[in-house]
Amino acid sequence: AQSVTQLGSHVSVSEGALVLLRCNYSSSVPPYLFWYVQYPNQGLQLLLKYTTGATLVKGINGFEAEFKKSETSFHLTKPSAHMSDAAEYFCAVSTDGSSNTGKLIFGQGTTLQVKP
Amino acid sequence: DGGITQSPKYLFRKEGQNVTLSCEQNLNHDAMYWYRQDPGQGLRLIYYSQIVNDFQKGDIAEGYSVSREKKESFPLTVTSAQKNPTAFYLCASSPRGTPEQYFGPGTRLTVT
């Protein structure tokens, strides 16, 4: 069965510092992987996704993630944090690879704090 | 503008009352989903529907019901049987052939 583990429920960085949010997955099929961001009292917004092809995926707001099959990881990074990046971030894996069977499994979320 | 709307943003109900949360999309997506979000627990799937007039239970369907009479609409009813209904409810949709989901702004339900 598919599962997602986000290491660290809270991450704090200084403005301008590197952001690294960790995500490890378990999947019995080639995974489709996603990162979403959620601002307080709002819905989730897709940051980036990995389906097939290039393992380094670039998303919105300067974020990127690298799919590492050998490590079953999909960590999210941003070279320089901005105050507006403060939010909750969710990693998700599709339960059935490329098929649209309607199910994503979400991690518990990581709250990113950015200090001035 | 295409998107997903959920109404209302905040909803208050007394214990023992059923309440229906609205979700509408104009993205022409086939699939729609309902999630519940509680602090520290991520998102948990309540129900999903891949086609009109058909839906499946998710991981936490007890105490909830849905209908899918139109492609654009997927209302969720929180019944009095739901033991702990206070939560943030999120609706999402996805186009055919991809698991990528798009989310609405959410409804915060408080039951006292």
Tab-separated table of C-alpha atoms in Angstrom:
chain	number	residue	atom	x	y	z
A	1	ALA	CA	0.000	0.000	0.000
A	2	GLN	CA	1.096	3.531	-0.674
A	3	SER	CA	2.133	5.843	2.134
A	4	VAL	CA	3.842	9.181	2.621
A	5	THR	CA	6.031	10.331	5.478
A	6	GLN	CA	7.014	13.938	5.948
A	7	LEU	CA	9.959	14.271	8.301
A	8	GLY	CA	9.451	17.179	10.660
A	9	SER	CA	6.061	18.660	11.414
A	10	HIS	CA	7.631	22.092	11.871
A	11	VAL	CA	10.601	23.602	10.083
A	12	SER	CA	11.972	27.049	10.864
A	13	VAL	CA	14.397	28.951	8.634
A	14	SER	CA	15.688	32.488	8.408
A	15	GLU	CA	14.692	34.694	5.517
A	16	GLY	CA	17.147	34.100	2.677
A	17	ALA	CA	18.187	30.659	3.919
A	18	LEU	CA	17.737	27.350	2.130
A	19	VAL	CA	14.385	25.633	2.531
A	20	LEU	CA	14.407	21.824	2.683
A	21	LEU	CA	11.210	19.913	3.392
A	22	ARG	CA	11.551	16.141	3.438
A	23	CYS	CA	9.183	13.590	1.981
A	24	ASN	CA	9.593	9.840	1.722
A	25	TYR	CA	7.054	7.596	0.072
A	26	SER	CA	6.174	3.976	-0.233
A	27	SER	CA	4.569	2.747	-3.415
A	28	SER	CA	4.074	-0.614	-5.067
A	29	VAL	CA	3.786	1.009	-8.486
A	30	PRO	CA	5.780	3.769	-10.183
A	31	PRO	CA	4.589	6.775	-8.237
A	32	TYR	CA	3.136	10.076	-9.236
A	33	LEU	CA	4.249	12.570	-6.581
A	34	PHE	CA	2.985	16.005	-5.648
A	35	TRP	CA	3.760	18.921	-3.360
A	36	TYR	CA	0.953	21.217	-2.302
A	37	VAL	CA	1.034	24.422	-0.240
A	38	GLN	CA	-1.718	25.635	2.076
A	39	TYR	CA	-2.015	29.108	3.561
A	40	PRO	CA	-4.131	29.550	6.703
A	41	ASN	CA	-7.819	28.867	6.189
A	42	GLN	CA	-7.385	28.274	2.472
A	43	GLY	CA	-7.424	25.313	0.120
A	44	LEU	CA	-4.377	23.526	-1.208
A	45	GLN	CA	-2.450	24.858	-4.176
A	46	LEU	CA	-0.313	22.626	-6.355
A	47	LEU	CA	3.370	23.578	-6.175
A	48	LEU	CA	4.804	20.916	-8.442
A	49	LYS	CA	4.414	17.335	-9.567
A	50	TYR	CA	6.479	14.410	-10.758
A	51	THR	CA	4.925	12.020	-13.215
A	52	THR	CA	7.550	10.612	-15.559
A	53	GLY	CA	10.729	11.838	-17.210
A	54	ALA	CA	13.067	14.362	-15.650
A	55	THR	CA	13.578	13.662	-11.984
A	56	LEU	CA	14.253	17.290	-11.046
A	57	VAL	CA	10.949	19.090	-11.148
A	58	LYS	CA	10.550	22.853	-10.997
A	59	GLY	CA	7.411	24.417	-9.626
A	60	ILE	CA	5.930	27.749	-8.781
A	61	ASN	CA	7.398	30.366	-6.431
A	62	GLY	CA	10.971	29.115	-6.974
A	63	PHE	CA	10.426	25.665	-5.461
A	64	GLU	CA	11.800	22.468	-6.893
A	65	ALA	CA	11.878	18.810	-5.928
A	66	GLU	CA	13.939	15.821	-6.959
A	67	PHE	CA	12.562	12.330	-7.350
A	68	LYS	CA	15.095	9.800	-6.073
A	69	LYS	CA	13.837	6.302	-6.663
A	70	SER	CA	16.706	4.623	-4.809
A	71	GLU	CA	15.942	6.655	-1.707
A	72	THR	CA	12.140	6.691	-2.223
A	73	SER	CA	12.279	10.404	-1.591
A	74	PHE	CA	10.800	13.554	-3.075
A	75	HIS	CA	12.250	16.408	-1.018
A	76	LEU	CA	11.159	19.987	-1.658
A	77	THR	CA	13.738	22.761	-1.788
A	78	LYS	CA	14.024	26.471	-2.369
A	79	PRO	CA	17.397	28.232	-2.406
A	80	SER	CA	16.295	31.359	-0.566
A	81	ALA	CA	13.294	31.579	1.743
A	82	HIS	CA	10.935	34.518	1.617
A	83	MET	CA	8.549	35.603	4.328
A	84	SER	CA	5.633	34.776	2.024
A	85	ASP	CA	6.723	31.111	1.968
A	86	ALA	CA	5.446	30.635	5.508
A	87	ALA	CA	2.661	28.067	5.136
A	88	GLU	CA	1.888	24.384	5.500
A	89	TYR	CA	3.258	22.020	2.880
A	90	PHE	CA	1.893	18.627	1.962
A	91	CYS	CA	3.527	15.834	0.018
A	92	ALA	CA	1.196	13.390	-1.739
A	93	VAL	CA	1.459	10.187	-3.746
A	94	SER	CA	-1.038	8.795	-6.208
A	95	THR	CA	-2.240	5.384	-5.161
A	96	ASP	CA	-2.386	4.013	-8.653
A	97	GLY	CA	0.430	5.603	-10.592
A	98	SER	CA	-0.793	7.083	-13.803
A	99	SER	CA	-4.404	5.978	-13.612
A	100	ASN	CA	-7.031	8.365	-12.383
A	101	THR	CA	-8.714	6.325	-9.702
A	102	GLY	CA	-9.330	9.317	-7.530
A	103	LYS	CA	-7.040	8.762	-4.605
A	104	LEU	CA	-4.055	10.650	-3.341
A	105	ILE	CA	-2.381	9.754	-0.093
A	106	PHE	CA	-1.200	12.839	1.791
A	107	GLY	CA	1.550	13.226	4.327
A	108	GLN	CA	0.846	14.808	7.703
A	109	GLY	CA	2.114	18.170	6.544
A	110	THR	CA	5.066	20.358	7.462
A	111	THR	CA	4.590	23.883	8.745
A	112	LEU	CA	7.293	26.202	7.460
A	113	GLN	CA	8.136	29.219	9.604
A	114	VAL	CA	10.299	31.956	8.102
A	115	LYS	CA	12.045	34.254	10.539
A	116	PRO	CA	13.071	37.790	9.567
B	1	ASP	CA	-12.669	32.162	-14.310
B	2	GLY	CA	-12.585	28.391	-13.933
B	3	GLY	CA	-12.360	26.971	-10.481
B	4	ILE	CA	-13.911	25.230	-7.513
B	5	THR	CA	-16.227	27.015	-5.142
B	6	GLN	CA	-17.235	25.891	-1.686
B	7	SER	CA	-19.893	27.579	0.345
B	8	PRO	CA	-20.194	28.789	2.937
B	9	LYS	CA	-16.680	29.586	4.185
B	10	TYR	CA	-17.751	29.171	7.828
B	11	LEU	CA	-20.674	27.109	9.062
B	12	PHE	CA	-22.033	26.695	12.564
B	13	ARG	CA	-24.508	24.026	13.624
B	14	LYS	CA	-25.948	22.553	16.750
B	15	GLU	CA	-25.209	18.970	17.634
B	16	GLY	CA	-27.794	16.561	16.239
B	17	GLN	CA	-28.459	18.545	13.056
B	18	ASN	CA	-27.546	17.403	9.581
B	19	VAL	CA	-25.677	19.946	7.482
B	20	THR	CA	-24.843	20.031	3.773
B	21	LEU	CA	-21.658	21.527	2.381
B	22	SER	CA	-21.659	22.757	-1.187
B	23	CYS	CA	-18.968	22.098	-3.798
B	24	GLU	CA	-19.243	23.317	-7.403
B	25	GLN	CA	-16.671	23.201	-10.193
B	26	ASN	CA	-16.679	24.679	-13.689
B	27	LEU	CA	-13.469	23.000	-14.824
B	28	ASN	CA	-15.312	20.197	-16.630
B	29	HIS	CA	-13.490	17.690	-14.438
B	30	ASP	CA	-14.848	14.168	-14.204
B	31	ALA	CA	-13.696	13.292	-10.709
B	32	MET	CA	-14.504	15.044	-7.441
B	33	TYR	CA	-13.439	14.399	-3.860
B	34	TRP	CA	-14.168	15.369	-0.296
B	35	TYR	CA	-11.478	15.535	2.374
B	36	ARG	CA	-11.515	16.285	6.036
B	37	GLN	CA	-8.584	18.142	7.602
B	38	ASP	CA	-7.810	18.131	11.309
B	39	PRO	CA	-4.716	19.708	12.886
B	40	GLY	CA	-1.699	17.422	12.642
B	41	GLN	CA	-3.570	14.740	10.680
B	42	GLY	CA	-3.155	15.821	7.116
B	43	LEU	CA	-6.047	15.218	4.722
B	44	ARG	CA	-8.306	12.217	5.000
B	45	LEU	CA	-10.536	11.116	2.137
B	46	ILE	CA	-14.251	10.955	2.904
B	47	TYR	CA	-15.865	10.182	-0.478
B	48	TYR	CA	-14.955	10.452	-4.121
B	49	SER	CA	-16.778	10.281	-7.409
B	50	GLN	CA	-15.291	9.541	-10.810
B	51	ILE	CA	-18.476	9.944	-12.809
B	52	VAL	CA	-21.986	11.307	-12.464
B	53	ASN	CA	-24.349	9.109	-10.429
B	54	ASP	CA	-21.499	7.069	-8.985
B	55	PHE	CA	-19.351	7.534	-5.878
B	56	GLN	CA	-17.154	5.489	-3.554
B	57	LYS	CA	-16.372	5.609	0.132
B	58	GLY	CA	-13.014	6.862	1.194
B	59	ASP	CA	-11.182	6.127	4.409
B	60	ILE	CA	-13.540	7.888	6.797
B	61	ALA	CA	-17.031	7.751	5.216
B	62	GLU	CA	-18.990	6.883	8.361
B	63	GLY	CA	-21.401	9.645	9.299
B	64	TYR	CA	-21.225	11.322	5.887
B	65	SER	CA	-23.230	11.059	2.685
B	66	VAL	CA	-22.828	12.472	-0.834
B	67	SER	CA	-24.620	12.702	-4.153
B	68	ARG	CA	-23.410	13.316	-7.698
B	69	GLU	CA	-26.417	14.193	-9.807
B	70	LYS	CA	-24.540	16.698	-11.960
B	71	LYS	CA	-20.973	16.738	-13.191
B	72	GLU	CA	-20.427	20.179	-11.690
B	73	SER	CA	-21.715	19.493	-8.193
B	74	PHE	CA	-20.728	17.142	-5.361
B	75	PRO	CA	-22.463	18.133	-2.106
B	76	LEU	CA	-21.455	16.548	1.200
B	77	THR	CA	-23.926	15.991	4.040
B	78	VAL	CA	-22.538	15.685	7.526
B	79	THR	CA	-25.118	13.687	9.439
B	80	SER	CA	-25.845	13.591	13.140
B	81	ALA	CA	-24.189	10.166	13.177
B	82	GLN	CA	-20.761	11.734	12.677
B	83	LYS	CA	-19.226	11.654	16.148
B	84	ASN	CA	-16.808	14.548	15.770
B	85	PRO	CA	-17.899	16.730	12.841
B	86	THR	CA	-16.015	19.914	13.696
B	87	ALA	CA	-13.264	20.195	11.075
B	88	PHE	CA	-12.091	21.922	7.916
B	89	TYR	CA	-13.632	20.314	4.824
B	90	LEU	CA	-11.960	20.484	1.439
B	91	CYS	CA	-13.416	19.640	-1.939
B	92	ALA	CA	-11.223	18.820	-4.934
B	93	SER	CA	-11.579	17.767	-8.544
B	94	SER	CA	-9.376	16.222	-11.197
B	95	PRO	CA	-9.606	15.788	-14.969
B	96	ARG	CA	-9.885	12.393	-16.600
B	97	GLY	CA	-6.623	10.520	-16.912
B	98	THR	CA	-4.625	12.275	-14.215
B	99	PRO	CA	-4.502	12.019	-10.434
B	100	GLU	CA	-3.592	15.709	-10.116
B	101	GLN	CA	-6.220	17.348	-7.936
B	102	TYR	CA	-7.356	20.942	-7.702
B	103	PHE	CA	-8.786	22.207	-4.465
B	104	GLY	CA	-11.515	24.572	-3.414
B	105	PRO	CA	-11.066	27.134	-0.613
B	106	GLY	CA	-12.643	24.920	2.057
B	107	THR	CA	-15.490	25.151	4.566
B	108	ARG	CA	-14.822	25.316	8.285
B	109	LEU	CA	-17.626	23.546	10.133
B	110	THR	CA	-18.131	24.045	13.835
B	111	VAL	CA	-20.677	21.922	15.673
B	112	THR	CA	-21.520	22.740	19.276
